[in-house]
Amino acid sequence: MSKNTPKAIRGTQDIFGADAEAFAFVVETFERVRKLYRFRRVEMPVLEMTEVFARSIGETTDVVGKEMYSFEDRGRDNVTMRPEFTAGIARAYLTNGWMQFAPVRVATHGPLFRFERPQKGRYRQFHQIDAEIIGAAEPQADVELLAMADQLLKELGIEDVTLHLNTLGDADSRDRWRAALIDYFRAVEGQLSEDSQERLEKNPLRILDSKDRRDQQFLADAPKIDQFLSDDAKAFFKAVTDGLDAAGVKWVRAENLVRGLDYYRHTAFEFIPDAGSASADALGSQSTVLGGGRYDGLMESLDGPVTPAVGWAAGIERLAMLVEQRSEPMADAVVVLENNEHMMQAVQLVARLRNAGFKSELFASGSPRKRFDKAKKLPSHALVTFPVTDAGVTVRVLGDGGETHTAVEQLVLVDH
Ligand code: ATP
Ligand code: MG
């Protein structure tokens, strides 16, 4: 590489080979599972007006405060490259009148942008799969959404990750809990991390989420939401956990689990690798693979009507790190042209093979002498070699190692 070759931007990735296959496997499995649960596919813009995120996610969060890619575009609008899907989907629900379909179940995936410190499992451009149910107040929506997440992980072959579940209560419960947390942490304010001292008045729930040792020593004894839950909030949480039990979804209670974003109410959850498991090893400190919850307060922050909703998102890269190594799919046939005279016959043959549904690759460039050696190394069920002799082309079948000569016309007639 010349020193004048441009570099990739820090925190972006060029995904290739087995990693790209694992990535595609995650997306394909998600597409299959979302159809099982009857979620509709939506495609969302990467760019939104900055206020979409600022108003709904909340100014005091890390995402809005420190991580957004925001700029003024050539038309002098303040725009942001989406750091998450939910706010844009909520905006779309309001601008397109999707309430006519309510409750609406939507799923999407694609790139997101956050200006974070890049490390393993943490990038500045990363990708998520995302599922939302909008306009549904009942705990049954939470159950469906969690059952879908659980089934997705199982179908990806990820068995050592568990649902950690909490409730943040309704607005009243949450406010009372918040006040108690402020009192509790204020008493030890000087010993908290600088970040948490700053969060204390603005977003004290976030202290519970802190990875800093100075904060963690106070977490076990911090006031718990259960003391502040209203009867309605308790009943809601019980309906969710009963539903999960009925659907066969394993869960554990995580009393300190909060979501970083301001709009969450009631159910909050994360799927986290079990301690000491292979997935925990693979992910290191970036341990959450899938997170979400109920965001009944969000639509109002965008001036919309009261609209209960629940959703989750999962990092595709983190999931891809947990799926078994995936190699690129095998070809059904590799066609090698050792003599360019037969180019048109070879082109015709691969066209017919592909039309008949066989995954085929043509080796017809580079040194004719080396083509055969290269083609032999590709994983394939059959290797077809030109030139055509009187007996036809040479076909070697993988496995039994048999070699036959067949007329080209006969080739495509064999069964898969
Ligand atoms: P974290 O605590 O790891 O920063 P978060 O709370 O910011 O996560 P969410 O906003 O809930 O994450 O996003 C959901 C999922 O998206 C995460 O569980 C993770 O799998 C993935 N994710 C979030 N940020 C990144 C990133 N910068 N790079 C790769 N994946 C990410
Ligand atoms: Mg984050």
Coordinates of C-alpha atoms and ligand atoms in Angstrom, one line a residue:
M1 CA 0.0 0.0 0.0
S2 CA 1.4 3.4 -0.9
K3 CA 1.6 6.0 1.8
N4 CA -0.8 8.1 -0.3
T5 CA -3.5 5.5 -0.2
P6 CA -6.4 6.9 1.9
K7 CA -7.0 5.2 5.2
A8 CA -10.4 3.9 6.5
I9 CA -12.0 6.2 9.1
R10 CA -11.3 5.2 12.7
G11 CA -14.0 3.0 14.1
T12 CA -15.3 1.9 10.7
Q13 CA -14.9 -1.7 9.5
D14 CA -14.4 -3.4 6.2
I15 CA -16.0 -6.8 6.8
F16 CA -14.9 -9.7 4.6
G17 CA -14.7 -13.5 4.4
A18 CA -15.9 -15.5 7.4
D19 CA -16.8 -12.4 9.4
A20 CA -19.0 -11.2 6.5
E21 CA -20.7 -14.6 6.4
A22 CA -21.4 -14.5 10.1
F23 CA -22.8 -11.0 9.7
A24 CA -25.1 -12.2 6.8
F25 CA -26.2 -15.2 8.9
V26 CA -27.3 -12.9 11.7
V27 CA -29.3 -10.7 9.3
E28 CA -30.9 -13.7 7.4
T29 CA -31.9 -15.4 10.7
F30 CA -33.4 -12.1 12.0
E31 CA -35.4 -11.8 8.7
R32 CA -36.7 -15.3 9.1
V33 CA -37.6 -14.9 12.7
R34 CA -39.3 -11.5 12.4
K35 CA -41.6 -13.1 9.8
L36 CA -42.5 -15.9 12.2
Y37 CA -43.6 -13.2 14.6
R38 CA -45.3 -11.2 11.9
F39 CA -43.2 -8.0 12.1
R40 CA -43.4 -5.8 9.0
R41 CA -40.2 -4.7 7.4
V42 CA -39.4 -1.0 7.3
E43 CA -36.5 1.0 5.7
M44 CA -35.5 4.1 7.6
P45 CA -33.4 7.1 6.6
V46 CA -29.8 7.3 7.9
L47 CA -30.2 11.1 8.3
E48 CA -32.7 12.8 10.5
M49 CA -33.1 16.3 11.8
T50 CA -30.9 16.5 14.9
E51 CA -33.9 17.4 17.1
V52 CA -35.5 14.0 16.4
F53 CA -32.8 12.5 18.6
A54 CA -32.2 15.5 20.9
R55 CA -35.8 15.7 21.9
S56 CA -36.6 12.0 22.2
I57 CA -33.4 10.4 23.5
G58 CA -32.7 13.3 25.9
E59 CA -29.9 15.9 26.1
T60 CA -28.3 14.3 29.3
T61 CA -27.6 11.0 27.7
D62 CA -24.1 10.0 26.4
V63 CA -25.6 9.3 23.0
V64 CA -26.9 12.9 22.5
G65 CA -24.4 14.6 24.7
K66 CA -21.2 13.1 23.4
E67 CA -21.6 10.5 20.6
M68 CA -23.7 12.0 17.8
Y69 CA -22.4 12.7 14.3
S70 CA -24.2 16.0 13.7
F71 CA -23.5 18.6 11.1
E72 CA -25.1 21.4 9.2
D73 CA -25.9 20.3 5.7
R74 CA -25.6 22.5 2.5
G75 CA -29.2 23.6 3.0
R76 CA -28.3 24.8 6.6
D77 CA -30.4 22.1 8.3
N78 CA -29.0 20.6 11.5
V79 CA -28.9 16.9 10.7
T80 CA -27.6 13.8 12.5
M81 CA -26.5 10.4 11.2
R82 CA -28.8 8.1 13.2
P83 CA -27.2 6.8 16.5
E84 CA -30.2 4.4 17.0
F85 CA -33.4 3.4 15.2
T86 CA -36.2 4.0 17.8
A87 CA -36.4 7.8 17.6
G88 CA -36.5 7.8 13.7
I89 CA -39.2 5.1 13.7
A90 CA -41.2 7.1 16.2
R91 CA -40.8 10.2 14.0
A92 CA -42.0 8.2 11.0
Y93 CA -45.0 6.9 13.0
L94 CA -46.1 10.4 13.5
T95 CA -45.2 11.9 10.1
N96 CA -46.8 9.1 8.1
G97 CA -49.8 8.5 10.3
W98 CA -48.9 4.9 11.0
M99 CA -51.3 5.0 13.9
Q100 CA -53.9 3.8 11.4
F101 CA -52.1 0.4 11.6
A102 CA -51.7 0.4 15.4
P103 CA -50.5 -1.7 17.1
V104 CA -47.8 -1.7 14.4
R105 CA -45.0 -4.3 14.6
V106 CA -41.9 -3.2 12.6
A107 CA -38.4 -4.6 12.1
T108 CA -35.4 -3.1 10.4
H109 CA -31.6 -3.3 10.3
G110 CA -28.7 -1.2 9.1
P111 CA -25.8 1.0 10.1
L112 CA -25.7 3.4 13.0
F113 CA -23.1 6.0 14.0
R114 CA -21.8 6.9 17.4
F115 CA -18.6 8.8 18.2
E116 CA -17.2 6.3 20.8
R117 CA -13.7 5.1 21.6
P118 CA -13.3 2.2 19.2
Q119 CA -12.4 -1.2 20.7
K120 CA -13.3 -4.8 20.3
G121 CA -17.1 -5.0 19.8
R122 CA -17.4 -1.2 19.8
Y123 CA -17.2 0.8 16.6
R124 CA -18.2 4.3 15.4
Q125 CA -20.1 2.8 12.5
F126 CA -21.8 -0.3 13.7
H127 CA -25.0 -2.2 12.7
Q128 CA -28.1 -3.2 14.5
I129 CA -31.2 -5.3 14.0
D130 CA -34.2 -3.7 15.6
A131 CA -37.8 -4.6 16.4
E132 CA -40.5 -2.3 17.8
I133 CA -44.2 -2.7 18.7
I134 CA -45.9 0.8 18.6
G135 CA -49.3 1.6 20.0
A136 CA -49.6 -1.4 22.3
A137 CA -50.0 -0.8 26.0
E138 CA -50.5 -4.4 27.1
P139 CA -47.7 -6.4 28.8
Q140 CA -48.4 -9.1 26.2
A141 CA -46.6 -6.9 23.6
D142 CA -43.5 -7.0 25.9
V143 CA -43.8 -10.8 26.1
E144 CA -44.0 -11.2 22.3
L145 CA -41.0 -9.0 21.7
L146 CA -38.9 -10.8 24.3
A147 CA -40.0 -14.2 23.0
M148 CA -38.8 -13.1 19.5
A149 CA -35.4 -12.0 20.9
D150 CA -35.0 -15.3 22.7
Q151 CA -35.9 -17.4 19.7
L152 CA -33.6 -15.4 17.5
L153 CA -30.7 -16.1 19.8
K154 CA -31.5 -19.8 19.9
E155 CA -31.8 -20.0 16.2
L156 CA -28.4 -18.3 15.9
G157 CA -27.1 -21.1 18.1
I158 CA -26.3 -18.8 21.0
E159 CA -27.4 -20.7 24.2
D160 CA -25.2 -19.1 26.9
V161 CA -26.9 -15.7 27.0
T162 CA -29.6 -14.9 29.4
L163 CA -32.4 -12.3 29.6
H164 CA -31.8 -9.9 32.5
L165 CA -35.1 -8.1 33.3
N166 CA -36.1 -5.1 35.4
T167 CA -39.0 -2.7 35.7
L168 CA -38.6 1.0 35.9
G169 CA -42.3 1.4 36.9
D170 CA -44.7 4.0 35.6
A171 CA -43.9 7.7 35.6
D172 CA -44.8 8.1 39.3
S173 CA -42.9 5.1 40.5
R174 CA -39.9 6.1 38.5
D175 CA -40.0 9.7 39.8
R176 CA -40.1 8.5 43.4
W177 CA -37.3 6.1 42.8
R178 CA -35.3 8.8 41.2
A179 CA -35.7 11.1 44.2
A180 CA -34.6 8.4 46.6
L181 CA -31.5 7.7 44.4
I182 CA -30.5 11.3 44.5
D183 CA -30.7 11.4 48.3
Y184 CA -28.8 8.1 48.6
F185 CA -26.0 9.1 46.2
R186 CA -25.8 12.7 47.5
A187 CA -24.6 11.4 50.8
V188 CA -21.5 9.8 49.2
E189 CA -21.2 12.3 46.3
G190 CA -17.5 13.1 46.9
Q191 CA -16.6 9.4 46.5
L192 CA -18.4 8.9 43.1
S193 CA -16.7 9.1 39.7
E194 CA -16.7 12.5 38.1
D195 CA -19.3 11.3 35.5
S196 CA -21.6 10.1 38.2
Q197 CA -21.3 13.3 40.2
E198 CA -22.4 15.1 37.0
R199 CA -25.3 12.6 36.5
L200 CA -26.5 12.9 40.1
E201 CA -29.1 15.6 39.6
K202 CA -29.8 15.1 35.9
N203 CA -29.9 11.4 35.4
P204 CA -29.3 9.5 38.7
L205 CA -30.6 6.2 37.3
R206 CA -27.5 6.1 35.0
I207 CA -25.3 5.8 38.1
L208 CA -26.7 2.3 38.5
D209 CA -25.3 1.5 35.1
S210 CA -21.8 2.8 35.9
K211 CA -18.9 0.5 35.1
D212 CA -16.6 2.6 37.4
R213 CA -15.3 0.9 40.6
R214 CA -15.7 4.1 42.6
D215 CA -19.5 3.9 41.9
Q216 CA -20.0 0.2 42.0
Q217 CA -19.2 -0.1 45.7
F218 CA -22.4 1.8 46.4
L219 CA -24.7 0.0 44.0
A220 CA -25.6 -3.0 46.1
D221 CA -27.2 -0.9 48.8
A222 CA -28.9 1.7 46.6
P223 CA -32.7 2.0 46.9
K224 CA -34.5 -0.5 44.8
I225 CA -37.4 0.2 42.4
D226 CA -39.6 -2.4 44.1
Q227 CA -40.1 -0.1 47.2
F228 CA -41.6 2.5 44.9
L229 CA -43.7 0.6 42.5
S230 CA -47.4 1.5 42.3
D231 CA -49.9 -1.4 42.3
D232 CA -50.5 -0.9 38.6
A233 CA -46.8 -1.1 37.9
K234 CA -46.4 -4.2 40.0
A235 CA -49.3 -5.9 38.2
F236 CA -47.8 -5.0 34.8
F237 CA -44.4 -6.5 35.7
K238 CA -46.1 -9.6 37.0
A239 CA -48.0 -10.0 33.7
V240 CA -44.7 -9.7 31.8
T241 CA -42.9 -12.3 33.9
D242 CA -45.9 -14.7 33.9
G243 CA -46.1 -14.4 30.1
L244 CA -42.4 -15.1 29.7
D245 CA -42.7 -18.2 31.9
A246 CA -45.7 -19.4 29.8
A247 CA -43.7 -18.8 26.6
G248 CA -40.7 -20.7 28.0
V249 CA -38.4 -17.7 28.0
K250 CA -35.8 -17.9 30.8
W251 CA -35.1 -14.7 32.7
V252 CA -33.4 -13.4 35.8
R253 CA -34.3 -10.3 37.8
A254 CA -31.7 -7.5 37.5
E255 CA -32.7 -4.8 40.0
N256 CA -30.0 -2.4 39.0
L257 CA -30.6 -2.6 35.3
V258 CA -31.6 0.7 33.7
R259 CA -31.6 1.8 30.2
G260 CA -29.4 4.8 29.3
L261 CA -32.2 6.7 27.5
D262 CA -34.7 8.9 29.3
Y263 CA -37.9 7.7 27.6
Y264 CA -38.0 4.2 29.2
R265 CA -40.9 3.1 31.4
H266 CA -41.9 -0.3 32.9
T267 CA -40.0 -3.2 31.3
A268 CA -36.2 -2.8 30.7
F269 CA -34.0 -5.6 29.6
E270 CA -30.7 -6.8 28.3
F271 CA -29.5 -10.2 27.0
I272 CA -26.1 -10.7 28.6
P273 CA -23.6 -13.7 28.3
D274 CA -23.6 -16.0 31.4
A275 CA -20.5 -15.5 33.6
G276 CA -17.6 -17.7 32.5
S277 CA -19.4 -18.8 29.3
A278 CA -17.8 -18.9 25.8
S279 CA -19.9 -15.9 24.8
A280 CA -18.6 -13.9 27.8
D281 CA -15.0 -14.7 26.7
A282 CA -15.7 -13.7 23.2
L283 CA -17.2 -10.3 24.0
G284 CA -14.9 -9.3 26.9
S285 CA -16.2 -6.1 28.6
Q286 CA -18.7 -5.2 25.8
S287 CA -21.1 -7.7 27.2
T288 CA -24.6 -6.6 26.2
V289 CA -25.7 -8.1 22.9
L290 CA -29.4 -7.0 22.9
G291 CA -31.2 -4.4 24.9
G292 CA -34.5 -2.6 25.0
G293 CA -37.6 -1.8 26.9
R294 CA -40.9 0.0 27.0
Y295 CA -40.8 3.7 25.9
D296 CA -44.3 5.0 26.7
G297 CA -43.0 8.5 27.1
L298 CA -41.3 9.0 23.7
M299 CA -44.0 10.1 21.3
E300 CA -45.0 12.9 23.6
S301 CA -41.5 14.3 23.5
L302 CA -42.0 14.6 19.7
D303 CA -45.3 16.4 20.2
G304 CA -47.3 13.2 19.3
P305 CA -50.2 11.7 21.1
V306 CA -49.7 9.4 24.1
T307 CA -48.5 6.2 22.4
P308 CA -47.3 3.2 24.4
A309 CA -44.5 1.2 22.7
V310 CA -41.8 -1.3 23.3
G311 CA -38.8 -2.3 21.4
W312 CA -35.3 -3.7 21.3
A313 CA -32.1 -3.5 19.3
A314 CA -29.0 -5.8 19.1
G315 CA -25.6 -5.2 17.7
I316 CA -25.1 -7.3 14.6
E317 CA -21.3 -7.3 15.1
R318 CA -21.6 -8.6 18.6
L319 CA -24.0 -11.3 17.6
A320 CA -21.7 -12.3 14.7
M321 CA -18.9 -12.7 17.2
L322 CA -21.0 -15.3 19.1
V323 CA -22.2 -17.4 16.2
E324 CA -20.1 -20.4 15.2
Q325 CA -17.4 -19.7 12.6
R326 CA -19.1 -19.6 9.2
S327 CA -17.3 -20.3 6.0
E328 CA -18.4 -19.0 2.7
P329 CA -21.0 -21.3 1.2
M330 CA -19.7 -24.1 -1.1
A331 CA -20.3 -23.9 -4.8
D332 CA -22.3 -26.6 -6.6
A333 CA -20.0 -26.4 -9.6
V334 CA -16.8 -24.7 -10.5
V335 CA -16.2 -24.5 -14.2
V336 CA -12.6 -24.2 -15.4
L337 CA -11.6 -23.1 -18.8
E338 CA -8.1 -24.3 -19.7
N339 CA -8.3 -23.2 -23.3
N340 CA -9.8 -19.9 -24.2
E341 CA -11.1 -21.3 -27.5
H342 CA -14.1 -22.7 -25.6
M343 CA -14.9 -19.5 -23.9
M344 CA -18.5 -19.2 -25.3
Q345 CA -19.4 -22.8 -24.4
A346 CA -18.2 -22.3 -20.9
V347 CA -20.1 -19.0 -20.6
Q348 CA -23.2 -20.8 -21.9
L349 CA -22.7 -23.7 -19.5
V350 CA -22.5 -21.5 -16.3
A351 CA -25.5 -19.5 -17.5
R352 CA -27.5 -22.8 -17.8
L353 CA -26.2 -24.1 -14.4
R354 CA -27.2 -20.9 -12.7
N355 CA -30.6 -20.7 -14.4
A356 CA -31.2 -24.3 -13.1
G357 CA -30.4 -23.1 -9.5
F358 CA -26.8 -24.4 -9.2
K359 CA -24.3 -22.1 -7.4
S360 CA -21.6 -21.9 -10.0
E361 CA -18.4 -20.1 -10.6
L362 CA -16.4 -19.7 -13.8
F363 CA -12.6 -19.8 -13.8
A364 CA -11.7 -18.2 -17.1
S365 CA -9.2 -15.4 -16.2
G366 CA -5.5 -15.3 -15.4
S367 CA -3.0 -17.8 -16.6
P368 CA -4.8 -20.8 -18.2
R369 CA -2.1 -23.1 -16.6
K370 CA -2.9 -21.9 -13.1
R371 CA -6.6 -21.8 -13.3
F372 CA -7.1 -25.5 -12.7
D373 CA -4.9 -25.5 -9.6
K374 CA -6.7 -22.5 -8.2
A375 CA -10.2 -23.9 -9.0
K376 CA -9.4 -27.2 -7.3
K377 CA -8.9 -25.4 -4.0
L378 CA -12.4 -23.9 -4.0
P379 CA -14.9 -25.9 -2.0
S380 CA -17.3 -27.2 -4.6
H381 CA -19.4 -30.3 -5.2
A382 CA -18.2 -30.7 -8.8
L383 CA -15.4 -29.4 -10.9
V384 CA -16.1 -29.1 -14.6
T385 CA -13.0 -28.8 -16.9
F386 CA -13.0 -27.6 -20.5
P387 CA -11.7 -28.2 -23.2
V388 CA -14.4 -30.4 -24.6
T389 CA -13.0 -33.6 -26.0
D390 CA -14.9 -36.1 -28.1
A391 CA -16.1 -37.5 -24.9
G392 CA -17.4 -34.2 -23.6
V393 CA -16.1 -32.2 -20.6
T394 CA -14.4 -33.7 -17.6
V395 CA -16.4 -33.7 -14.5
R396 CA -14.9 -34.5 -11.1
V397 CA -17.3 -35.1 -8.3
L398 CA -16.2 -34.3 -4.8
G399 CA -16.3 -37.0 -2.1
D400 CA -16.1 -40.2 -4.1
G401 CA -13.5 -38.6 -6.3
G402 CA -15.0 -40.0 -9.4
E403 CA -14.2 -38.5 -12.7
T404 CA -16.4 -38.8 -15.8
H405 CA -16.7 -37.4 -19.2
T406 CA -20.1 -36.0 -20.2
A407 CA -21.5 -34.1 -23.1
V408 CA -22.0 -30.5 -22.0
E409 CA -25.8 -30.7 -22.8
Q410 CA -26.1 -33.5 -20.2
L411 CA -24.6 -31.7 -17.3
V412 CA -27.4 -29.6 -16.1
L413 CA -29.9 -32.5 -16.1
V414 CA -28.3 -34.1 -13.1
D415 CA -30.2 -33.7 -9.8
H416 CA -29.1 -31.3 -7.1
Ligands
ATP1 P1 -23.2 -0.1 25.7 O1 -23.6 -0.1 27.1 O2 -22.5 -1.3 25.3 O3 -22.7 1.2 25.2 P2 -25.8 0.8 24.8 O4 -26.6 0.8 26.0 O5 -25.2 2.1 24.3 O6 -24.6 -0.3 24.9 P3 -27.9 0.4 23.0 O7 -28.1 1.8 22.6 O8 -29.0 -0.3 23.9 O9 -26.5 0.1 23.6 O10 -27.8 -0.5 21.7 C1 -28.2 -1.9 21.6 C2 -27.0 -2.8 21.2 O11 -26.3 -2.2 20.1 C3 -26.0 -3.1 22.3 O12 -26.4 -4.0 23.1 C4 -24.8 -3.5 21.4 O13 -25.0 -4.9 21.0 C5 -24.9 -2.6 20.2 N1 -24.0 -1.5 20.3 C6 -24.3 -0.3 20.9 N2 -23.2 0.6 20.7 C7 -22.3 -0.1 19.9 C8 -21.1 0.2 19.3 N3 -20.5 1.4 19.4 N4 -20.5 -0.7 18.5 C9 -21.0 -1.9 18.3 N5 -22.2 -2.3 18.8 C10 -22.9 -1.4 19.6
MG2 MG -23.3 3.0 24.6

